[in-house]
PDB file of C-alpha atoms in Angstrom:
ATOM      1  CA  MET A 302     -59.904-123.827-141.959  1.00 46.00           C
ATOM      2  CA  MET A 303     -56.635-125.729-142.214  1.00 49.00           C
ATOM      3  CA  ARG A 304     -56.872-129.413-141.544  1.00 59.00           C
ATOM      4  CA  ARG A 305     -54.938-130.796-138.596  1.00 61.00           C
ATOM      5  CA  GLY A 306     -52.858-133.063-140.850  1.00 60.00           C
ATOM      6  CA  GLY A 307     -51.912-130.126-143.088  1.00 65.00           C
ATOM      7  CA  PHE A 308     -50.932-128.023-140.077  1.00 72.00           C
ATOM      8  CA  LEU A 309     -48.696-130.780-138.680  1.00 79.00           C
ATOM      9  CA  TRP A 310     -47.053-131.270-142.082  1.00 76.00           C
ATOM     10  CA  MET A 311     -46.285-127.531-142.341  1.00 79.00           C
ATOM     11  CA  ALA A 312     -44.929-127.458-138.784  1.00 83.00           C
ATOM     12  CA  ALA A 313     -42.707-130.456-139.516  1.00 85.00           C
ATOM     13  CA  CYS A 314     -41.328-128.819-142.694  1.00 82.00           C
ATOM     14  CA  LEU A 315     -40.673-125.547-140.879  1.00 83.00           C
ATOM     15  CA  ALA A 316     -38.911-127.358-138.012  1.00 87.00           C
ATOM     16  CA  ALA A 317     -36.812-129.350-140.496  1.00 85.00           C
ATOM     17  CA  ALA A 318     -35.890-126.142-142.337  1.00 84.00           C
ATOM     18  CA  VAL A 319     -34.829-124.444-139.087  1.00 87.00           C
ATOM     19  CA  LEU A 320     -32.774-127.439-137.925  1.00 87.00           C
ATOM     20  CA  SER A 321     -31.134-127.793-141.353  1.00 83.00           C
ATOM     21  CA  GLY A 322     -30.337-124.082-141.281  1.00 81.00           C
ATOM     22  CA  ILE A 323     -28.732-124.391-137.840  1.00 83.00           C
ATOM     23  CA  TRP A 324     -26.629-127.368-138.962  1.00 79.00           C
ATOM     24  CA  SER A 325     -25.630-125.533-142.158  1.00 75.00           C
ATOM     25  CA  LEU A 326     -24.446-122.583-140.054  1.00 75.00           C
ATOM     26  CA  LYS A 327     -22.432-124.926-137.851  1.00 73.00           C
ATOM     27  CA  ALA A 328     -20.916-126.677-140.872  1.00 70.00           C
ATOM     28  CA  GLY A 329     -20.339-123.278-142.468  1.00 65.00           C
ATOM     29  CA  THR A 330     -18.352-122.069-139.467  1.00 65.00           C
ATOM     30  CA  GLU A 331     -15.925-124.957-139.991  1.00 61.00           C
ATOM     31  CA  ALA A 332     -15.882-124.740-143.789  1.00 60.00           C
ATOM     32  CA  ASP A 333     -15.590-120.952-144.019  1.00 59.00           C
ATOM     33  CA  SER A 334     -12.176-121.072-142.371  1.00 58.00           C
ATOM     34  CA  THR A 335     -10.877-122.336-145.732  1.00 59.00           C
ATOM     35  CA  GLU A 336     -12.427-119.413-147.628  1.00 58.00           C
ATOM     36  CA  HIS A 337      -9.535-117.113-146.774  1.00 61.00           C
ATOM     37  CA  TYR A 338      -6.823-119.318-148.273  1.00 75.00           C
ATOM     38  CA  LEU A 339      -5.696-119.758-151.879  1.00 82.00           C
ATOM     39  CA  THR A 340      -3.975-123.001-152.821  1.00 88.00           C
ATOM     40  CA  ALA A 341      -2.215-123.880-156.064  1.00 90.00           C
ATOM     41  CA  ASP A 342      -0.994-127.245-157.300  1.00 92.00           C
ATOM     42  CA  LEU A 343       2.591-126.642-158.457  1.00 94.00           C
ATOM     43  CA  SER A 344       3.311-128.033-161.921  1.00 92.00           C
ATOM     44  CA  GLN A 345       6.923-128.664-160.932  1.00 93.00           C
ATOM     45  CA  PRO A 346       7.410-129.671-157.262  1.00 94.00           C
ATOM     46  CA  VAL A 347      10.221-127.973-155.351  1.00 94.00           C
ATOM     47  CA  THR A 348      12.410-129.339-152.579  1.00 94.00           C
ATOM     48  CA  ALA A 349      11.946-128.007-149.069  1.00 92.00           C
ATOM     49  CA  ALA A 350      15.375-126.342-149.308  1.00 91.00           C
ATOM     50  CA  GLU A 351      14.298-124.528-152.490  1.00 92.00           C
ATOM     51  CA  ALA A 352      10.986-123.590-150.873  1.00 91.00           C
ATOM     52  CA  GLN A 353      12.768-121.979-147.936  1.00 88.00           C
ATOM     53  CA  LYS A 354      14.748-119.779-150.333  1.00 87.00           C
ATOM     54  CA  THR A 355      11.576-118.914-152.243  1.00 85.00           C
ATOM     55  CA  LEU A 356       9.802-117.831-149.047  1.00 84.00           C
ATOM     56  CA  ALA A 357      12.644-115.733-147.669  1.00 78.00           C
ATOM     57  CA  GLY A 358      10.956-112.692-146.105  1.00 67.00           C
ATOM     58  CA  LYS A 359       7.447-113.846-147.141  1.00 60.00           C
ATOM     59  CA  GLN A 360       6.592-116.475-144.540  1.00 56.00           C
ATOM     60  CA  LYS A 361       3.941-114.343-142.853  1.00 68.00           C
ATOM     61  CA  CYS A 362       1.284-115.206-145.404  1.00 82.00           C
ATOM     62  CA  VAL A 363       2.600-118.055-147.600  1.00 88.00           C
ATOM     63  CA  THR A 364       3.221-121.763-146.994  1.00 91.00           C
ATOM     64  CA  ILE A 365       4.668-124.297-149.431  1.00 93.00           C
ATOM     65  CA  TRP A 366       3.854-127.869-148.481  1.00 94.00           C
ATOM     66  CA  GLY A 367       3.502-131.461-149.612  1.00 94.00           C
ATOM     67  CA  ALA A 368       2.324-134.874-148.481  1.00 93.00           C
ATOM     68  CA  LYS A 369       3.813-138.340-148.215  1.00 92.00           C
ATOM     69  CA  GLU A 370       1.531-141.308-147.645  1.00 90.00           C
ATOM     70  CA  HIS A 371       1.949-144.392-145.465  1.00 90.00           C
ATOM     71  CA  ILE A 372       4.709-143.342-143.078  1.00 92.00           C
ATOM     72  CA  THR A 373       5.079-145.292-139.815  1.00 94.00           C
ATOM     73  CA  LEU A 374       4.837-143.552-136.439  1.00 95.00           C
ATOM     74  CA  SER A 375       5.662-145.155-133.117  1.00 94.00           C
ATOM     75  CA  GLN A 376       5.310-144.315-129.449  1.00 92.00           C
ATOM     76  CA  THR A 377       7.889-145.935-127.182  1.00 86.00           C
ATOM     77  CA  GLU A 378       6.003-145.688-123.879  1.00 86.00           C
ATOM     78  CA  THR A 379       2.792-147.260-125.160  1.00 84.00           C
ATOM     79  CA  GLY A 380       4.576-149.572-127.602  1.00 88.00           C
ATOM     80  CA  ARG A 381       2.072-148.653-130.320  1.00 93.00           C
ATOM     81  CA  GLU A 382       2.611-148.050-134.021  1.00 94.00           C
ATOM     82  CA  THR A 383       0.382-146.655-136.750  1.00 94.00           C
ATOM     83  CA  GLU A 384       0.517-145.426-140.310  1.00 94.00           C
ATOM     84  CA  ALA A 385      -0.345-141.850-141.248  1.00 94.00           C
ATOM     85  CA  GLU A 386       0.035-139.331-144.028  1.00 93.00           C
ATOM     86  CA  MET A 387       2.976-137.004-143.396  1.00 94.00           C
ATOM     87  CA  LEU A 388       2.463-133.353-144.283  1.00 94.00           C
ATOM     88  CA  VAL A 389       5.655-131.311-144.553  1.00 94.00           C
ATOM     89  CA  LEU A 390       5.406-127.521-144.390  1.00 94.00           C
ATOM     90  CA  CYS A 391       7.644-124.613-145.282  1.00 92.00           C
ATOM     91  CA  GLY A 392       5.868-121.725-143.597  1.00 89.00           C
ATOM     92  CA  SER A 393       3.282-121.421-140.850  1.00 88.00           C
ATOM     93  CA  SER A 394       0.698-124.178-140.460  1.00 88.00           C
ATOM     94  CA  GLU A 395      -1.882-121.442-139.803  1.00 84.00           C
ATOM     95  CA  TRP A 396      -2.597-121.028-143.543  1.00 82.00           C
ATOM     96  CA  VAL A 397      -3.044-124.755-144.162  1.00 84.00           C
ATOM     97  CA  LEU A 398      -4.685-125.966-140.940  1.00 84.00           C
ATOM     98  CA  PRO A 399      -6.978-123.231-139.612  1.00 75.00           C
ATOM     99  CA  GLY A 400      -8.344-123.991-136.174  1.00 74.00           C
ATOM    100  CA  ALA A 401      -5.442-126.228-135.133  1.00 81.00           C
ATOM    101  CA  ALA A 402      -2.440-125.469-132.948  1.00 84.00           C
ATOM    102  CA  ILE A 403       0.107-123.455-134.926  1.00 86.00           C
ATOM    103  CA  LEU A 404       3.510-124.748-135.975  1.00 89.00           C
ATOM    104  CA  SER A 405       5.839-121.834-136.662  1.00 87.00           C
ATOM    105  CA  PRO A 406       8.421-122.128-139.480  1.00 87.00           C
ATOM    106  CA  SER A 407      11.217-122.241-136.899  1.00 87.00           C
ATOM    107  CA  ASP A 408       9.722-125.158-134.929  1.00 91.00           C
ATOM    108  CA  ASN A 409      11.942-128.043-136.053  1.00 88.00           C
ATOM    109  CA  ARG A 410      11.043-130.324-133.135  1.00 91.00           C
ATOM    110  CA  GLY A 411       7.268-130.044-132.986  1.00 94.00           C
ATOM    111  CA  CYS A 412       4.501-131.885-134.813  1.00 95.00           C
ATOM    112  CA  LEU A 413       0.723-132.010-135.068  1.00 95.00           C
ATOM    113  CA  LEU A 414      -1.259-135.235-135.179  1.00 95.00           C
ATOM    114  CA  GLY A 415      -4.626-136.032-136.701  1.00 92.00           C
ATOM    115  CA  LYS A 416      -7.339-137.084-134.261  1.00 92.00           C
ATOM    116  CA  LYS A 417      -7.385-140.760-135.288  1.00 92.00           C
ATOM    117  CA  THR A 418      -3.571-140.931-135.365  1.00 94.00           C
ATOM    118  CA  ALA A 419      -3.405-139.533-131.817  1.00 94.00           C
ATOM    119  CA  GLU A 420      -5.974-142.025-130.529  1.00 93.00           C
ATOM    120  CA  GLN A 421      -4.171-144.965-132.142  1.00 93.00           C
ATOM    121  CA  LEU A 422      -0.837-143.978-130.564  1.00 94.00           C
ATOM    122  CA  PHE A 423      -1.966-142.641-127.177  1.00 93.00           C
ATOM    123  CA  GLY A 424      -5.579-143.701-126.704  1.00 91.00           C
ATOM    124  CA  GLY A 425      -6.713-140.063-126.482  1.00 90.00           C
ATOM    125  CA  THR A 426      -6.226-136.539-127.794  1.00 90.00           C
ATOM    126  CA  ASP A 427      -4.975-134.633-124.732  1.00 91.00           C
ATOM    127  CA  ILE A 428      -1.346-135.313-125.643  1.00 92.00           C
ATOM    128  CA  ALA A 429       0.442-131.960-125.993  1.00 92.00           C
ATOM    129  CA  GLY A 430       4.095-132.433-124.990  1.00 91.00           C
ATOM    130  CA  GLU A 431       4.157-136.184-125.670  1.00 93.00           C
ATOM    131  CA  LYS A 432       6.772-137.720-127.967  1.00 94.00           C
ATOM    132  CA  VAL A 433       6.426-139.691-131.198  1.00 95.00           C
ATOM    133  CA  GLU A 434       9.090-141.265-133.381  1.00 94.00           C
ATOM    134  CA  GLN A 435       9.325-141.398-137.152  1.00 92.00           C
ATOM    135  CA  GLY A 436      12.276-142.658-139.150  1.00 86.00           C
ATOM    136  CA  GLY A 437      14.468-142.835-136.055  1.00 87.00           C
ATOM    137  CA  GLN A 438      13.790-139.209-135.124  1.00 90.00           C
ATOM    138  CA  CYS A 439      11.838-137.880-132.149  1.00 93.00           C
ATOM    139  CA  TRP A 440       9.129-135.210-132.344  1.00 93.00           C
ATOM    140  CA  LEU A 441       7.168-133.355-129.654  1.00 95.00           C
ATOM    141  CA  VAL A 442       3.407-133.204-130.109  1.00 95.00           C
ATOM    142  CA  ARG A 443       2.187-129.579-130.132  1.00 95.00           C
ATOM    143  CA  GLY A 444      -1.472-130.422-130.585  1.00 93.00           C
ATOM    144  CA  VAL A 445      -4.169-132.480-132.313  1.00 93.00           C
ATOM    145  CA  ILE A 446      -5.924-131.404-135.518  1.00 90.00           C
ATOM    146  CA  PRO A 447      -9.675-131.676-134.812  1.00 83.00           C
ATOM    147  CA  ASN A 448     -10.997-132.078-138.371  1.00 80.00           C
ATOM    148  CA  ILE A 449      -8.363-134.422-139.832  1.00 84.00           C
ATOM    149  CA  SER A 450      -8.206-138.034-138.722  1.00 84.00           C
ATOM    150  CA  ASP A 451      -5.004-139.327-140.318  1.00 89.00           C
ATOM    151  CA  ALA A 452      -2.046-136.923-140.289  1.00 92.00           C
ATOM    152  CA  PHE A 453       1.468-136.261-139.034  1.00 95.00           C
ATOM    153  CA  VAL A 454       2.401-132.620-139.669  1.00 95.00           C
ATOM    154  CA  VAL A 455       5.915-131.198-139.330  1.00 95.00           C
ATOM    155  CA  GLU A 456       7.927-128.210-140.458  1.00 94.00           C
ATOM    156  CA  ALA A 457      10.554-129.068-143.050  1.00 91.00           C
ATOM    157  CA  GLY A 458      13.623-127.502-141.437  1.00 84.00           C
ATOM    158  CA  GLU A 459      16.898-129.285-142.130  1.00 84.00           C
ATOM    159  CA  ARG A 460      15.483-132.739-141.399  1.00 82.00           C
ATOM    160  CA  MET A 461      13.196-132.687-144.442  1.00 86.00           C
ATOM    161  CA  SER A 462      15.202-130.425-146.756  1.00 85.00           C
ATOM    162  CA  LYS A 463      15.090-132.941-149.635  1.00 88.00           C
ATOM    163  CA  MET A 464      11.330-133.560-149.419  1.00 92.00           C
ATOM    164  CA  HIS A 465       9.471-132.549-152.603  1.00 94.00           C
ATOM    165  CA  LEU A 466       6.572-130.151-152.057  1.00 95.00           C
ATOM    166  CA  ASN A 467       3.811-129.568-154.597  1.00 94.00           C
ATOM    167  CA  ARG A 468       1.344-127.168-152.961  1.00 94.00           C
ATOM    168  CA  ILE A 469       1.528-123.470-152.167  1.00 93.00           C
ATOM    169  CA  THR A 470      -1.100-121.767-150.007  1.00 89.00           C
ATOM    170  CA  PHE A 471      -1.594-118.018-149.546  1.00 86.00           C
ATOM    171  CA  SER A 472      -3.688-116.189-147.033  1.00 78.00           C
ATOM    172  CA  HIS A 473      -6.034-113.805-148.836  1.00 61.00           C
ATOM    173  CA  ARG A 474      -7.825-112.332-145.894  1.00 58.00           C
ATOM    174  CA  PRO A 475      -8.897-108.736-146.530  1.00 49.00           C
ATOM    175  CA  GLN A 476      -5.897-106.445-147.086  1.00 45.00           C
ATOM    176  CA  VAL A 477      -3.396-109.329-146.860  1.00 48.00           C
ATOM    177  CA  LEU A 478      -3.107-110.944-150.280  1.00 55.00           C
ATOM    178  CA  THR A 479      -5.384-111.115-153.305  1.00 71.00           C
ATOM    179  CA  ARG A 480      -5.366-113.833-155.958  1.00 75.00           C
ATOM    180  CA  ILE A 481      -3.841-111.407-158.471  1.00 80.00           C
ATOM    181  CA  ARG A 482      -0.952-110.650-156.118  1.00 82.00           C
ATOM    182  CA  ALA A 483      -0.574-114.362-155.326  1.00 84.00           C
ATOM    183  CA  GLN A 484      -0.279-115.111-159.057  1.00 87.00           C
ATOM    184  CA  ALA A 485       2.293-112.329-159.363  1.00 88.00           C
ATOM    185  CA  PHE A 486       4.252-113.964-156.518  1.00 87.00           C
ATOM    186  CA  LEU A 487       4.385-117.225-158.505  1.00 90.00           C
ATOM    187  CA  ASP A 488       5.314-115.484-161.759  1.00 91.00           C
ATOM    188  CA  GLN A 489       8.136-113.482-160.182  1.00 89.00           C
ATOM    189  CA  ARG A 490       9.714-116.657-158.807  1.00 89.00           C
ATOM    190  CA  GLY A 491       9.298-118.758-161.923  1.00 90.00           C
ATOM    191  CA  LEU A 492       6.690-121.041-160.346  1.00 91.00           C
ATOM    192  CA  ALA A 493       3.759-122.404-162.344  1.00 91.00           C
ATOM    193  CA  GLY A 494       0.642-123.931-160.867  1.00 89.00           C
ATOM    194  CA  THR A 495      -3.085-124.440-161.150  1.00 88.00           C
ATOM    195  CA  TRP A 496      -5.385-122.828-158.609  1.00 87.00           C
ATOM    196  CA  LEU A 497      -7.538-125.243-156.606  1.00 86.00           C
ATOM    197  CA  ARG A 498     -10.769-123.274-156.310  1.00 79.00           C
ATOM    198  CA  PHE A 499     -12.260-124.682-153.106  1.00 77.00           C
ATOM    199  CA  ASP A 500     -13.352-121.107-152.367  1.00 70.00           C
ATOM    200  CA  LEU A 501     -15.950-121.174-155.178  1.00 70.00           C
ATOM    201  CA  ALA A 502     -18.279-123.171-152.924  1.00 63.00           C
ATOM    202  CA  HIS A 503     -18.419-120.382-150.339  1.00 61.00           C
ATOM    203  CA  GLY A 504     -21.490-118.182-150.146  1.00 57.00           C
ATOM    204  CA  THR A 505     -22.212-116.254-153.336  1.00 60.00           C
ATOM    205  CA  ARG A 506     -18.672-116.286-154.702  1.00 64.00           C
ATOM    206  CA  MET A 507     -19.499-118.722-157.499  1.00 64.00           C
ATOM    207  CA  PHE A 508     -22.373-116.491-158.653  1.00 68.00           C
ATOM    208  CA  GLN A 509     -20.328-113.305-158.286  1.00 68.00           C
ATOM    209  CA  GLU A 510     -17.569-114.643-160.513  1.00 69.00           C
ATOM    210  CA  LEU A 511     -20.137-115.949-162.993  1.00 69.00           C
ATOM    211  CA  LEU A 512     -21.469-112.446-163.645  1.00 71.00           C
ATOM    212  CA  PRO A 513     -19.842-110.621-166.597  1.00 71.00           C
ATOM    213  CA  GLY A 514     -19.154-106.886-166.613  1.00 67.00           C
ATOM    214  CA  GLN A 515     -22.508-106.313-168.310  1.00 65.00           C
ATOM    215  CA  TRP A 516     -25.646-108.464-168.108  1.00 63.00           C
ATOM    216  CA  SER A 517     -26.016-108.349-171.897  1.00 65.00           C
ATOM    217  CA  ASP A 518     -22.494-109.700-172.455  1.00 67.00           C
ATOM    218  CA  PHE A 519     -23.478-113.256-173.430  1.00 70.00           C
ATOM    219  CA  SER A 520     -19.914-114.214-174.410  1.00 78.00           C
ATOM    220  CA  GLY A 521     -18.820-113.121-170.926  1.00 74.00           C
ATOM    221  CA  TRP A 522     -21.415-115.396-169.317  1.00 74.00           C
ATOM    222  CA  LYS A 523     -20.199-118.318-171.427  1.00 79.00           C
ATOM    223  CA  SER A 524     -16.522-117.602-170.752  1.00 82.00           C
ATOM    224  CA  ASN A 525     -17.067-117.354-166.978  1.00 75.00           C
ATOM    225  CA  TRP A 526     -19.174-120.528-167.007  1.00 78.00           C
ATOM    226  CA  ASN A 527     -16.442-122.453-168.859  1.00 81.00           C
ATOM    227  CA  THR A 528     -13.813-121.133-166.450  1.00 80.00           C
ATOM    228  CA  GLN A 529     -15.789-122.366-163.453  1.00 77.00           C
ATOM    229  CA  GLN A 530     -16.464-125.728-165.061  1.00 79.00           C
ATOM    230  CA  SER A 531     -12.732-126.136-165.647  1.00 82.00           C
ATOM    231  CA  ALA A 532     -12.037-125.251-162.011  1.00 78.00           C
ATOM    232  CA  PHE A 533     -14.537-127.824-160.689  1.00 79.00           C
ATOM    233  CA  SER A 534     -13.255-130.427-163.154  1.00 81.00           C
ATOM    234  CA  MET A 535      -9.736-129.842-161.846  1.00 80.00           C
ATOM    235  CA  LEU A 536     -10.911-130.401-158.270  1.00 78.00           C
ATOM    236  CA  ARG A 537     -12.523-133.700-159.255  1.00 80.00           C
ATOM    237  CA  ARG A 538      -9.471-135.005-161.136  1.00 82.00           C
ATOM    238  CA  ILE A 539      -6.636-134.040-158.855  1.00 84.00           C
ATOM    239  CA  HIS A 540      -5.232-136.490-156.306  1.00 85.00           C
ATOM    240  CA  LYS A 541      -6.099-134.918-152.970  1.00 85.00           C
ATOM    241  CA  ASN A 542      -4.182-135.251-149.734  1.00 85.00           C
ATOM    242  CA  ASN A 543      -5.934-135.526-146.369  1.00 83.00           C
ATOM    243  CA  ILE A 544      -6.069-131.772-145.845  1.00 82.00           C
ATOM    244  CA  GLU A 545      -7.808-131.233-149.169  1.00 83.00           C
ATOM    245  CA  LEU A 546     -10.157-134.162-148.591  1.00 83.00           C
ATOM    246  CA  THR A 547     -11.129-132.522-145.299  1.00 80.00           C
ATOM    247  CA  TRP A 548     -11.716-129.164-147.012  1.00 78.00           C
ATOM    248  CA  GLU A 549     -13.860-130.922-149.601  1.00 77.00           C
ATOM    249  CA  SER A 550     -15.930-132.870-147.052  1.00 78.00           C
ATOM    250  CA  LEU A 551     -16.589-129.714-144.994  1.00 76.00           C
ATOM    251  CA  LEU A 552     -17.794-127.845-148.077  1.00 76.00           C
ATOM    252  CA  ILE A 553     -20.006-130.739-149.213  1.00 79.00           C
ATOM    253  CA  LYS A 554     -21.532-131.001-145.723  1.00 80.00           C
ATOM    254  CA  LYS A 555     -22.240-127.271-145.699  1.00 79.00           C
ATOM    255  CA  LEU A 556     -23.833-127.308-149.168  1.00 78.00           C
ATOM    256  CA  LEU A 557     -26.003-130.342-148.367  1.00 84.00           C
ATOM    257  CA  TRP A 558     -27.403-128.783-145.186  1.00 83.00           C
ATOM    258  CA  GLU A 559     -28.057-125.527-147.047  1.00 81.00           C
ATOM    259  CA  LEU A 560     -29.858-127.436-149.811  1.00 85.00           C
ATOM    260  CA  LEU A 561     -32.012-129.307-147.293  1.00 88.00           C
ATOM    261  CA  ALA A 562     -32.895-126.049-145.529  1.00 87.00           C
ATOM    262  CA  ILE A 563     -33.982-124.500-148.849  1.00 87.00           C
ATOM    263  CA  ILE A 564     -36.040-127.562-149.842  1.00 89.00           C
ATOM    264  CA  PHE A 565     -37.913-127.820-146.528  1.00 87.00           C
ATOM    265  CA  PHE A 566     -38.554-124.080-146.351  1.00 87.00           C
ATOM    266  CA  SER A 567     -39.817-124.088-149.946  1.00 88.00           C
ATOM    267  CA  ILE A 568     -42.258-126.899-149.123  1.00 86.00           C
ATOM    268  CA  PHE A 569     -43.443-125.031-146.018  1.00 84.00           C
ATOM    269  CA  LEU A 570     -43.870-121.787-147.970  1.00 85.00           C
ATOM    270  CA  SER A 571     -45.787-123.450-150.795  1.00 84.00           C
ATOM    271  CA  LYS A 572     -48.129-125.163-148.310  1.00 79.00           C
ATOM    272  CA  TRP A 573     -48.651-121.922-146.393  1.00 79.00           C
ATOM    273  CA  ILE A 574     -49.464-119.946-149.550  1.00 79.00           C
ATOM    274  CA  THR A 575     -51.815-122.684-150.740  1.00 77.00           C
ATOM    275  CA  ASN A 576     -53.669-122.785-147.429  1.00 73.00           C
ATOM    276  CA  VAL A 577     -53.875-119.002-147.012  1.00 66.00           C
ATOM    277  CA  PHE A 578     -54.997-118.002-150.493  1.00 63.00           C
ATOM    278  CA  PHE A 579     -56.857-121.078-151.685  1.00 61.00           C
ATOM    279  CA  GLY A 580     -58.375-121.557-148.246  1.00 56.00           C
ATOM    280  CA  MET A 581     -59.779-118.014-148.392  1.00 48.00           C
ATOM    281  CA  ASP A 582     -61.272-118.739-151.816  1.00 48.00           C
ATOM    282  CA  LYS A 583     -62.959-121.888-150.516  1.00 49.00           C
ATOM    283  CA  GLU A 584     -64.435-119.979-147.575  1.00 48.00           C
ATOM    284  CA  ARG A 585     -65.807-117.316-149.897  1.00 49.00           C
ATOM    285  CA  MET A 586     -67.351-119.946-152.146  1.00 48.00           C
ATOM    286  CA  ALA A 587     -68.959-121.565-149.117  1.00 48.00           C
ATOM    287  CA  TYR A 588     -70.712-118.300-148.321  1.00 48.00           C
TER     288      TYR A 588
END
């Protein structure tokens, strides 16, 4: 018979595994939105004007963007000011900020604010249609970005035509754009960049790309391992903007909850096996 203390310990481990699994699914729902986007760090930044020429006819699935830190925003009616990171886009915000209100490439008057930025300027987040000022220019708030605290997001248009942009993001949802085609897009336009492989942390992708064509191809295993190590090393070294820091934190949260779920379930399973099989042996010996 299982002791009461052992039963309670197993129940606690199983409950912890279930709760960790639920939280990992919730975190995964937020993090998996980034799985369908490919982002490269451009070796040579381009101006917004150059980016608009590069994206002519391709804005449905590509966005070139960049960040500028410590810009001052003000709100005349409340008399408040705050600092935020400005993110300037050439292309739809949909590929860079999944889950937020969408800024279309033609929206030269609208902006999106991070949650903390909105609260500092307005005291809340229900602020669609309100106005903010930056650099003597007025912008209409289209929405608040739920997962990013500190941000002021605008489309480049003519106002920001001289801004230098150093990121390019592609949608690679099924049947839209693959990484091979995205690389071809860069090559055809004389752009060079390094892929930021945030997507490796999703599901089994890291393990899928680790597998060589044949299991016995040991050089293939080593080559794929080195490639992945280089990709993760790049992610650690690169200076990340607030969007990328958010992507990273969502992925880390997801992986931690998954790890906890596996650990607690493993403890429960080991205790259950021990009690079932070894308990039966003890009962037999007693007889």
